[in-house]
PDB file of C-alpha atoms in Angstrom:
ATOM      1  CA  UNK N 713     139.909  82.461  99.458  1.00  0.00           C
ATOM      2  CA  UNK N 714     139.656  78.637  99.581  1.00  0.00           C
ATOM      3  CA  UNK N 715     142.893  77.145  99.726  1.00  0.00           C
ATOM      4  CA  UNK N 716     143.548  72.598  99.267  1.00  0.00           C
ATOM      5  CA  UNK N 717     146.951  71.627 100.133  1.00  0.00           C
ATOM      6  CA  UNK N 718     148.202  68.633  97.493  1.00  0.00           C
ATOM      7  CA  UNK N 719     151.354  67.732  98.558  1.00  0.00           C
ATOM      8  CA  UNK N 720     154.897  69.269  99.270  1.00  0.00           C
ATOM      9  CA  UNK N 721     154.652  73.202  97.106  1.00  0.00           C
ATOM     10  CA  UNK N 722     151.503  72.116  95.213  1.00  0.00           C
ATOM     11  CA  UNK N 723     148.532  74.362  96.363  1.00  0.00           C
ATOM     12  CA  UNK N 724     145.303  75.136  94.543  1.00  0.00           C
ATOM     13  CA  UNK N 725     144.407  78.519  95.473  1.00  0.00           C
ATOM     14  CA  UNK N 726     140.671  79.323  94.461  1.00  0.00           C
ATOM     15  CA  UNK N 727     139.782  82.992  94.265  1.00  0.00           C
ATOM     16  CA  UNK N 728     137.671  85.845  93.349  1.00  0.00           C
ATOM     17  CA  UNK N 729     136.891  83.058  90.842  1.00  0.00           C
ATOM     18  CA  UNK N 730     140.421  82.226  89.626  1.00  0.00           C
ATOM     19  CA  UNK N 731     141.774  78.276  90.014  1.00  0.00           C
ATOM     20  CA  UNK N 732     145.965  78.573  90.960  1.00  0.00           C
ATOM     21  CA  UNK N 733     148.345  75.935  90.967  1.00  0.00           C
ATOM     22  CA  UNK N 734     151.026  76.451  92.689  1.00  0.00           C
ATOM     23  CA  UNK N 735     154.549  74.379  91.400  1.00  0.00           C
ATOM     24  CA  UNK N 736     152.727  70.882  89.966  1.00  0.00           C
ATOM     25  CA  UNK N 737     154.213  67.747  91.734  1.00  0.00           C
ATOM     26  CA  UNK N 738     152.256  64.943  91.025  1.00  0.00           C
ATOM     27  CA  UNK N 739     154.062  61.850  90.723  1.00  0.00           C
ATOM     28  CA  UNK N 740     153.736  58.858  92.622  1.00  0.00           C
ATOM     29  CA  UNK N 741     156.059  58.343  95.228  1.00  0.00           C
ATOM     30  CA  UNK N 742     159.374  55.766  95.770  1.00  0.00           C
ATOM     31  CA  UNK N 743     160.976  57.573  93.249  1.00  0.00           C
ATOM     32  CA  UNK N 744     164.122  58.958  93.372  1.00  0.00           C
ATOM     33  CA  UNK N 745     164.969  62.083  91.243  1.00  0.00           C
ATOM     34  CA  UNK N 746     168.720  63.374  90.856  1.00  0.00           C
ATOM     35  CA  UNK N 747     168.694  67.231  91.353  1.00  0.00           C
ATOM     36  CA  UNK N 748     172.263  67.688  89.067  1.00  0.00           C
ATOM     37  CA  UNK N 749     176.170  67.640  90.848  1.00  0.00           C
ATOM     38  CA  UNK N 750     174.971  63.740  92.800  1.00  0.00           C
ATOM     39  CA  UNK N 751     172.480  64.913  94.530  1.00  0.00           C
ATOM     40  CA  UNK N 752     168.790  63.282  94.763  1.00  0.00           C
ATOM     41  CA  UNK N 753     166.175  62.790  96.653  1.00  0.00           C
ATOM     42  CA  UNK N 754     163.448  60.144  96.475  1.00  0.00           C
ATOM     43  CA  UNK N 755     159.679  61.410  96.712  1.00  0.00           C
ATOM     44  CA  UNK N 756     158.422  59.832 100.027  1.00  0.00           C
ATOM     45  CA  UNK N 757     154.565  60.696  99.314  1.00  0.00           C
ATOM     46  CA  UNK N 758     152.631  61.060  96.614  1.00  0.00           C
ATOM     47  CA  UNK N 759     149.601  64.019  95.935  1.00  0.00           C
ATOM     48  CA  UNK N 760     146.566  64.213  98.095  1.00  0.00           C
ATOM     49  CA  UNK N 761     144.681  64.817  95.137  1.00  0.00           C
ATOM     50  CA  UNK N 762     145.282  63.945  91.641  1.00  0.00           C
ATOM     51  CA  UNK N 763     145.878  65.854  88.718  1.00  0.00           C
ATOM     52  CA  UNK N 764     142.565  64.456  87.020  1.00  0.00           C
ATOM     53  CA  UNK N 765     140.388  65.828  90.300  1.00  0.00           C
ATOM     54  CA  UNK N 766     142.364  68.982  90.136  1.00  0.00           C
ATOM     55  CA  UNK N 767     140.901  69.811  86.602  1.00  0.00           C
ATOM     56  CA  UNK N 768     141.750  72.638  84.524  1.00  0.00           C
ATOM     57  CA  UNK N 769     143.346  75.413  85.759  1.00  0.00           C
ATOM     58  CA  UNK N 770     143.634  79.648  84.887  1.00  0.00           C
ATOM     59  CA  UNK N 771     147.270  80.265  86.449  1.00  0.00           C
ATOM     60  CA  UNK N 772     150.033  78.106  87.263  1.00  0.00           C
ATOM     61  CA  UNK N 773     152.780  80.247  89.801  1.00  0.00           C
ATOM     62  CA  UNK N 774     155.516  78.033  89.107  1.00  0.00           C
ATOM     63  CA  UNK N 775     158.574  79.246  91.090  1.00  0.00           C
ATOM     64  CA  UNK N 776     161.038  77.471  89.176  1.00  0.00           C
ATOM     65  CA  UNK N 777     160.980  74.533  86.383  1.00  0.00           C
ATOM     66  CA  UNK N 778     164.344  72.091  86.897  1.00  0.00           C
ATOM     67  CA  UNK N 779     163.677  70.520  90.239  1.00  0.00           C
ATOM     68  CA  UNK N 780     161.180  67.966  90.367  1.00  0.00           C
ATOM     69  CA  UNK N 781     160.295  68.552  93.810  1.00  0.00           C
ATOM     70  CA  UNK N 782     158.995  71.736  92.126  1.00  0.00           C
ATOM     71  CA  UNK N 783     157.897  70.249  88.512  1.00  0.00           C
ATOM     72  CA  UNK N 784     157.733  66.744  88.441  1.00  0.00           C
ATOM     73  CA  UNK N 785     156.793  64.223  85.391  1.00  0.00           C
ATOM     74  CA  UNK N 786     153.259  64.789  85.607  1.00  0.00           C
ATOM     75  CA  UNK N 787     153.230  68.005  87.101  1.00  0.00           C
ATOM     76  CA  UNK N 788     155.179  68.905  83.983  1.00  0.00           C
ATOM     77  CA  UNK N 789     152.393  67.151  81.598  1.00  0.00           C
ATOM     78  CA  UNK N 790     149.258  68.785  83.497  1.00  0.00           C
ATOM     79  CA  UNK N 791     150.266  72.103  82.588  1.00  0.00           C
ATOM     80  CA  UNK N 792     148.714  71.875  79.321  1.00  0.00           C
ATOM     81  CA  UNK N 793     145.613  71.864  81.572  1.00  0.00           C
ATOM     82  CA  UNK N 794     146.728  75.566  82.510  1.00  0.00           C
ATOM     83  CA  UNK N 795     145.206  78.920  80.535  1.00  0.00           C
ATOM     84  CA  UNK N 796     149.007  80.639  81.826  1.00  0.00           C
ATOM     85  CA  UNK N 797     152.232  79.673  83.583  1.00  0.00           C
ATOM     86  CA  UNK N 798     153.590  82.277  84.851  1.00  0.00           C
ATOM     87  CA  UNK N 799     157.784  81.943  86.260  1.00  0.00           C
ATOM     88  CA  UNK N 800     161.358  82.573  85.139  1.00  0.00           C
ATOM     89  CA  UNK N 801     162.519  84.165  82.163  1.00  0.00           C
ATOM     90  CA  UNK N 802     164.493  80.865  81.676  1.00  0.00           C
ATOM     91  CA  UNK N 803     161.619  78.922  82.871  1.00  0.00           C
ATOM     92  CA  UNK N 804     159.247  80.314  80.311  1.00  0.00           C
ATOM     93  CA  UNK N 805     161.627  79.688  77.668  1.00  0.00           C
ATOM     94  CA  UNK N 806     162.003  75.902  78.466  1.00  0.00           C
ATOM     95  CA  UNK N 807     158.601  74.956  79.076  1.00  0.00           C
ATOM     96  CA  UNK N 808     157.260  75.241  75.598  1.00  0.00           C
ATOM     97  CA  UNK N 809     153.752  76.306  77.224  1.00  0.00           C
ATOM     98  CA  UNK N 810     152.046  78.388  74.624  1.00  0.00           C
ATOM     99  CA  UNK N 811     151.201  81.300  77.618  1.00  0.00           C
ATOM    100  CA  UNK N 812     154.089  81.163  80.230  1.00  0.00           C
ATOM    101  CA  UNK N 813     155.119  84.518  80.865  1.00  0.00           C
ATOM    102  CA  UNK N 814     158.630  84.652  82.555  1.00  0.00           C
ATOM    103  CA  UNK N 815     159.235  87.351  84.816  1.00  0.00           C
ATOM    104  CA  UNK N 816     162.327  88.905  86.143  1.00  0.00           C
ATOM    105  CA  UNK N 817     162.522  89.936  90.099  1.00  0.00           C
ATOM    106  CA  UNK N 818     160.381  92.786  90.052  1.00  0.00           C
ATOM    107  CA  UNK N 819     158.727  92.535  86.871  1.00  0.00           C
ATOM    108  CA  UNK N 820     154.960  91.927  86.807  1.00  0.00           C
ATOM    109  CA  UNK N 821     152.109  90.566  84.687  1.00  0.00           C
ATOM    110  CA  UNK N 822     148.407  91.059  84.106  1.00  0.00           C
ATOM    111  CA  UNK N 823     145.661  88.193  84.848  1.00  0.00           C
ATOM    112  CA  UNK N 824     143.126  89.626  82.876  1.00  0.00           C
ATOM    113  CA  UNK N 825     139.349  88.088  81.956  1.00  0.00           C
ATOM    114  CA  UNK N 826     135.676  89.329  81.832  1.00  0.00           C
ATOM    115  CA  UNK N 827     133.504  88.993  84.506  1.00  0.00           C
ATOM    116  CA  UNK N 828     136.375  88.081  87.025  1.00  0.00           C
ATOM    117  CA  UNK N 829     138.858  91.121  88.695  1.00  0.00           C
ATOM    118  CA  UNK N 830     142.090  91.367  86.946  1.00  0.00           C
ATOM    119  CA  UNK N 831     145.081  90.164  89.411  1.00  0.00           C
ATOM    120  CA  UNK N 832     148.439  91.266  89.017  1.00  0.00           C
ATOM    121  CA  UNK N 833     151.684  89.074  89.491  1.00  0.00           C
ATOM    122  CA  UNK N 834     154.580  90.694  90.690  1.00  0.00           C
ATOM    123  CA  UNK N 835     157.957  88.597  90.557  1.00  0.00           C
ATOM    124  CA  UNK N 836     159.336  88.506  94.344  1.00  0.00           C
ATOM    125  CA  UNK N 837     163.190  87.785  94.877  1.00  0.00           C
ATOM    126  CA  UNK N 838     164.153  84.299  95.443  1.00  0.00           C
ATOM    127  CA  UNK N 839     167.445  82.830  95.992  1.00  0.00           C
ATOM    128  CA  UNK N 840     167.601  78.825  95.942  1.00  0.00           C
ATOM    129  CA  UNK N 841     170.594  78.111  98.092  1.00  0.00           C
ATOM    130  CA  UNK N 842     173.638  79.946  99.378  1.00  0.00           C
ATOM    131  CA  UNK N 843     175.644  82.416  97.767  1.00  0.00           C
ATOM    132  CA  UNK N 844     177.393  82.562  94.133  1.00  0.00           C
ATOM    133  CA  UNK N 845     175.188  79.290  93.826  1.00  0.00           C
ATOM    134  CA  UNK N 846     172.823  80.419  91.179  1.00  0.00           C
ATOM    135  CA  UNK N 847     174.821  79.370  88.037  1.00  0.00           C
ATOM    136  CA  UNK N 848     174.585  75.842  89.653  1.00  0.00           C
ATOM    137  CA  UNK N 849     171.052  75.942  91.085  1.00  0.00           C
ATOM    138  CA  UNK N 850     169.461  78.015  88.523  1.00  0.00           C
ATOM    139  CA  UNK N 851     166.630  80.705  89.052  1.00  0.00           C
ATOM    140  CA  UNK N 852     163.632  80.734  90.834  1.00  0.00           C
ATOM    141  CA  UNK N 853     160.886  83.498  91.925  1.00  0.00           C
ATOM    142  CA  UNK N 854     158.009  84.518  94.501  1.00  0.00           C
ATOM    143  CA  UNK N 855     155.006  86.053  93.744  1.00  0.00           C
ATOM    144  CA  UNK N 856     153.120  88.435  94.681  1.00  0.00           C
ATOM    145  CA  UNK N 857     149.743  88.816  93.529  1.00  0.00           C
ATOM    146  CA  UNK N 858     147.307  91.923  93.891  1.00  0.00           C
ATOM    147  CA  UNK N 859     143.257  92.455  93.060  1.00  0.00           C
ATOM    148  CA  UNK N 860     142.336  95.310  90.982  1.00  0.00           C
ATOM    149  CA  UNK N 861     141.768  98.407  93.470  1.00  0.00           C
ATOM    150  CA  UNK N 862     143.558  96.774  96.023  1.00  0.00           C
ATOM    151  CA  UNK N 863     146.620  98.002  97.705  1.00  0.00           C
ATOM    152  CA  UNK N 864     148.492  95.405  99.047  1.00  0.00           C
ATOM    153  CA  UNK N 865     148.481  91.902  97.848  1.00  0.00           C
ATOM    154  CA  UNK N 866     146.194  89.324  98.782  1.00  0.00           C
ATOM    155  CA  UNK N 867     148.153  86.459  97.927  1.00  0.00           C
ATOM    156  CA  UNK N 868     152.135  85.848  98.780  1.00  0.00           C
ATOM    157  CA  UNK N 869     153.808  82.524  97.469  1.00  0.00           C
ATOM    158  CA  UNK N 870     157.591  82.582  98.466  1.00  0.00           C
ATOM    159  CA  UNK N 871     158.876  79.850  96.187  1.00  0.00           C
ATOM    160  CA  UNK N 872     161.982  78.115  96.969  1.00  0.00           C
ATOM    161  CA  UNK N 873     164.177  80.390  98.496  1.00  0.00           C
ATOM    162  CA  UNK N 874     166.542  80.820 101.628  1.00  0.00           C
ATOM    163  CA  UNK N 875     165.973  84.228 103.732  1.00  0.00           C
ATOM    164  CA  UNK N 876     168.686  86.763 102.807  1.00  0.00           C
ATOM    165  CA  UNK N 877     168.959  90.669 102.244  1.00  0.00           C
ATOM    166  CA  UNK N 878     167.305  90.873  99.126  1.00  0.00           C
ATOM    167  CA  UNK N 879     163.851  88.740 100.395  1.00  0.00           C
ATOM    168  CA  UNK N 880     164.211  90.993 103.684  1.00  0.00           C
ATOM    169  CA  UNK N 881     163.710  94.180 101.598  1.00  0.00           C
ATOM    170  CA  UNK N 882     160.552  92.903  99.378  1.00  0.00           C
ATOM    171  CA  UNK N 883     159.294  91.301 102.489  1.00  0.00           C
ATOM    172  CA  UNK N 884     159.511  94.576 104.933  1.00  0.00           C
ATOM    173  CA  UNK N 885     155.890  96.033 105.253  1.00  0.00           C
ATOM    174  CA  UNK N 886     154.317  93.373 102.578  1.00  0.00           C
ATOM    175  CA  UNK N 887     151.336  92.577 104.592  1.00  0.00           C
ATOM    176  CA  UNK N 888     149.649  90.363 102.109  1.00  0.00           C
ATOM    177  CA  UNK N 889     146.360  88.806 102.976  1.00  0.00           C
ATOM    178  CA  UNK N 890     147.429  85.406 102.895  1.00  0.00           C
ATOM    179  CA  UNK N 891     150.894  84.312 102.285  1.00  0.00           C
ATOM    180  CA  UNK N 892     152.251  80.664 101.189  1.00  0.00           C
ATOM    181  CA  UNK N 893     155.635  79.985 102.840  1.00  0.00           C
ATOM    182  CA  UNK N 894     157.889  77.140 101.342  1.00  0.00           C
ATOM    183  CA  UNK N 895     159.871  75.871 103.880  1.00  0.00           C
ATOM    184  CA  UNK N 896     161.717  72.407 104.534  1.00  0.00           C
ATOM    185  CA  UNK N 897     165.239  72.926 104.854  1.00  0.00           C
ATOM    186  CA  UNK N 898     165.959  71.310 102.086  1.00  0.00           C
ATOM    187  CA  UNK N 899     170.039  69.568 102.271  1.00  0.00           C
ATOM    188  CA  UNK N 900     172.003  67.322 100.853  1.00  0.00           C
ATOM    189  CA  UNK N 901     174.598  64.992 102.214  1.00  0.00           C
ATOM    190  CA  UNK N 902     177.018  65.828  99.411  1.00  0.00           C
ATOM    191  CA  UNK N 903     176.769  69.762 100.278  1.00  0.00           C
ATOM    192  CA  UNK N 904     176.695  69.094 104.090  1.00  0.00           C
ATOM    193  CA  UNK N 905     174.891  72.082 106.302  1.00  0.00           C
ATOM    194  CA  UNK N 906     174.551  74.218 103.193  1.00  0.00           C
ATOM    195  CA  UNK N 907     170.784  74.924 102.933  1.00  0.00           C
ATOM    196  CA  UNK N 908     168.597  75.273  99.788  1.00  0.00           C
ATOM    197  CA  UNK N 909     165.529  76.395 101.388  1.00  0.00           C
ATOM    198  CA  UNK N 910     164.177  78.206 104.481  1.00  0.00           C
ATOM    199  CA  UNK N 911     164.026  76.348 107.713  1.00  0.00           C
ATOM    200  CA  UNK N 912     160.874  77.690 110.246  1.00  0.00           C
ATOM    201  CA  UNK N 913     163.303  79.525 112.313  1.00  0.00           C
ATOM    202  CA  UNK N 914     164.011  81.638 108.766  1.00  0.00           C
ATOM    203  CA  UNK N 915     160.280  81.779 108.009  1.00  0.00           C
ATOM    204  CA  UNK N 916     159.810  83.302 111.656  1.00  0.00           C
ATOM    205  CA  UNK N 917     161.724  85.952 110.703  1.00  0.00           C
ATOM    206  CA  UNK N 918     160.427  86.536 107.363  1.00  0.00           C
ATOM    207  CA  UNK N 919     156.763  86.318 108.563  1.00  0.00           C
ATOM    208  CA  UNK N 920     157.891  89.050 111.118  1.00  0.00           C
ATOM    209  CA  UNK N 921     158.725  91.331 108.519  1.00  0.00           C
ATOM    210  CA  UNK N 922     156.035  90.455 106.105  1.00  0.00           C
ATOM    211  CA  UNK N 923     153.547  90.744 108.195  1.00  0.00           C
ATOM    212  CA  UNK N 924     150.660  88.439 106.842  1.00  0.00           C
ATOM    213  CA  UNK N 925     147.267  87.911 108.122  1.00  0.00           C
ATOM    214  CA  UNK N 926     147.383  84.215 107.879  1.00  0.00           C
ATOM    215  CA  UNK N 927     150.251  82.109 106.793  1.00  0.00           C
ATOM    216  CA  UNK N 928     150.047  78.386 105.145  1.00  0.00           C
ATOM    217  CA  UNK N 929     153.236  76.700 105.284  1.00  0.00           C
ATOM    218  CA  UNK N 930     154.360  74.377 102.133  1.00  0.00           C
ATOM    219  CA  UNK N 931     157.022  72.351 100.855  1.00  0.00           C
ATOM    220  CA  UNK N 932     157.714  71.027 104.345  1.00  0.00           C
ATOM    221  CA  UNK N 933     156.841  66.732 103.071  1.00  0.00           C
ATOM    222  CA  UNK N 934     156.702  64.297 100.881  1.00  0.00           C
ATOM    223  CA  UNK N 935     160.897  64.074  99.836  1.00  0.00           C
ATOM    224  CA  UNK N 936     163.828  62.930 101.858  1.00  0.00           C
ATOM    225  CA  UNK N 937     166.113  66.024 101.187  1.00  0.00           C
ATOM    226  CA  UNK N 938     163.482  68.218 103.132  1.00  0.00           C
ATOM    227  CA  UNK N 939     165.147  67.630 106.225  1.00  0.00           C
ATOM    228  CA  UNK N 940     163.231  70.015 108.658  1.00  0.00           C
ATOM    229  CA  UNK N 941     159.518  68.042 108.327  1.00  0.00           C
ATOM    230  CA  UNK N 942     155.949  69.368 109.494  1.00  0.00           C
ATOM    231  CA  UNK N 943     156.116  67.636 112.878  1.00  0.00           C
ATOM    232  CA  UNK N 944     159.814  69.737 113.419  1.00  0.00           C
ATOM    233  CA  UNK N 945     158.686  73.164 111.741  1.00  0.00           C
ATOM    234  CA  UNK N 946     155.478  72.759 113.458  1.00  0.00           C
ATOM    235  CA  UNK N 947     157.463  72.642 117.112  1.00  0.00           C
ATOM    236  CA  UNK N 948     159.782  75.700 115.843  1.00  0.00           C
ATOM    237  CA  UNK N 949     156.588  77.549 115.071  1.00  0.00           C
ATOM    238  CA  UNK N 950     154.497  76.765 118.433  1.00  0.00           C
ATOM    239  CA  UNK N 951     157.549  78.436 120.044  1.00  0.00           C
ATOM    240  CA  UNK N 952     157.263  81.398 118.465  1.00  0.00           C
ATOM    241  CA  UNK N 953     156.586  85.051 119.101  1.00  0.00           C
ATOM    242  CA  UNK N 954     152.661  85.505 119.516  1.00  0.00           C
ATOM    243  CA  UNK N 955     152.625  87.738 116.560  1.00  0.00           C
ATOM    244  CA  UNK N 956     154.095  84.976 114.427  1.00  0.00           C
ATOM    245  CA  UNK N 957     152.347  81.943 116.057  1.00  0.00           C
ATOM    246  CA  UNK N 958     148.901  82.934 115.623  1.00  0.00           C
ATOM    247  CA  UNK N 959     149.159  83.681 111.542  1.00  0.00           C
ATOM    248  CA  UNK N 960     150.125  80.207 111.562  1.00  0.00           C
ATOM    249  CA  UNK N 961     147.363  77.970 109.590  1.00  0.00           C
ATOM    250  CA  UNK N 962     148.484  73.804 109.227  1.00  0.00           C
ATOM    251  CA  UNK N 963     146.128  73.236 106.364  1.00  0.00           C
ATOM    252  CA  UNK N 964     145.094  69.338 106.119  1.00  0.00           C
ATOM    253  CA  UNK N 965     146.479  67.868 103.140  1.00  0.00           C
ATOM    254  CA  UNK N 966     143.737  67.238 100.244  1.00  0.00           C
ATOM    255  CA  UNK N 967     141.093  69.339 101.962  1.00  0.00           C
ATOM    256  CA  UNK N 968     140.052  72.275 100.729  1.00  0.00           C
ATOM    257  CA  UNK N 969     140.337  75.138 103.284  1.00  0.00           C
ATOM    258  CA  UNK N 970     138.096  78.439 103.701  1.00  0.00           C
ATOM    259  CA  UNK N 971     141.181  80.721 105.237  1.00  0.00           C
ATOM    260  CA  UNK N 972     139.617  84.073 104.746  1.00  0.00           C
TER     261      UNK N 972
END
C-alpha cells in the first residue's frame, strides 16, 4: 500500500491497484470558509499536490460533504474525476455524482472490477461533535474497507469524528492493516471547549482498541479551527504507551509513502 499525504484529510491511498481519495480539499489557502451558526475558519495551507497531478481516481471515501475542510471548491469539482464516491446517505443525495453510494453506519458497498480484487466498504460510526449536535453538524462516516478473502480490513479511515461509545464498539478488536486517523481538535471560539474532532490523547485511546499495524494521522493542518496541530499531536503521541507509539507513521506531506 503506497500512501501520499495532500493536505489536512486528503490522502491518496494506492492499492492492490485501486487510486483512493480520501475527503478532496484542494483550494488555495487565505481563505476563510464559514462552517454555519458564525463559525469559520480560514485555510492556512494549501495541497501538497494538485488536483491536476492527482489524476483520475476509482474511489473517493468522502466522510462527509458540508464542511469545506472536508470538501472544498475544488475538491468538490475534481470529483467528476472519480469512477465512485462513496459517503452519507445525505451526502450522496447532494452531490449529484452519477456513482456516490451513501451508506448508513453499518451498511456496506462493493468495489468491484476485472483484473483488480473486489474491496468492500463498510460504513464505520462517526459522530462530528458533542452530543444531540447532529441536527446542527450534520452526518458523517468512517470506513472500513476489506480485500476479497481477507478477514479483517486492510484499510481504516476514521473521518471526522470525536471518540465516544459507539466508535469504541466498532473500534474494539478492528485490527486493520493500516488505519487513517483524523485528528485536530477541531474548536471554535463561539462554542468554547466543545470539540468537533478527536484530539491525540482520544486517538491514543482509539488506536488502543483498534489495534492497527501502522497508523497515519490526518486532518491535523492546514486550517485555524484545528487547534491541536502536528507539532502538539506529535508530542501527545511520543508520550505514549509503546504499543501506541510505535504504529505511529508521520507521513511527509506530498510524498508518496510505501507503509506496508
Amino acid at each position: 500500500m503506497r500512501i501520499t499525504r495532500i493536505g489536512g484529510p486528503t490522502v491518496l491511498i494506492e492499492w492492490m491497484g485501486w487510486r483512493i481519495l480520501t475527503d478532496p480539499t484542494f483550494d488555495a489557502p487565505g481563505r476563510t470558509y464559514s462552517f454555519g451558526l458564525g463559525t469559520s475558519s480560514r485555510k492556512t495551507a494549501g495541497p501538497a499536490i494538485q488536483l491536476d497531478e492527482v489524476g483520475d481516481v476509482d474511489i473517493v471515501l468522502l466522510s462527509h460533504h458540508q464542511h469545506a475542510d472536508n470538501l472544498d471548491d475544488a475538491g468538490r469539482a475534481g470529483l467528476s474525476r472519480a469512477s465512485t464516491v462513496v459517503t452519507t446517505v445525505a451526502g450522496a443525495k447532494a452531490l449529484g455524482h452519477p456513482h456516490a453510494r451513501g451508506l448508513e453506519s453499518g451498511a456496506k458497498t462493493l468495489m468491484i472490477d476485472s483484473g483488480r480484487p473486489t474491496i468492500t466498504v463498510v460504513a464505520t460510526p462517526c459522530r462530528h461533535g458533542p452530543p444531540l449536535t447532529r441536527p446542527i453538524v450534520g452526518p458523517a462516516t468512517g470506513f472500513a474497507l476489506t480485500l476479497e478473502g481477507a478477514d479483517r480490513p486492510g484499510l481504516w479511515v476514521t473521518g471526522d469524528t470525536v471518540l465516544y461509545g459507539g466508535l469504541r464498539r466498532a473500534a474494539a478488536g478492528l485490527e486493520p492493516d493500516v488505519a487513517i486517523v483524523n485528528i485536530g481538535a477541531v474548536k471554535f471560539p463561539l462554542t468554547g471547549p466543545l470539540a468537533y474532532t478527536m484530539d491525540a490523547a482520544a486517538a491514543v485511546e482509539l488506536i488502543e482498541l483498534a489495534a492497527p499495524g501502522i497508523v497515519v494521522p490526518a486532518h491535523v493542518e492546514g486550517w485555524s479551527h484545528f487547534t491541536e496541530q502536528e507539532e502538539a499531536a506529535a508530542a501527545v503521541f511520543a508520550g505514549a504507551p509503546a504499543a501506541v507509539r510505535e504504529r505511529i507513521r508521520w507521513l511527509p506531506l506530498g510524498d508518496p509513502v510505501d507503509v506496508m
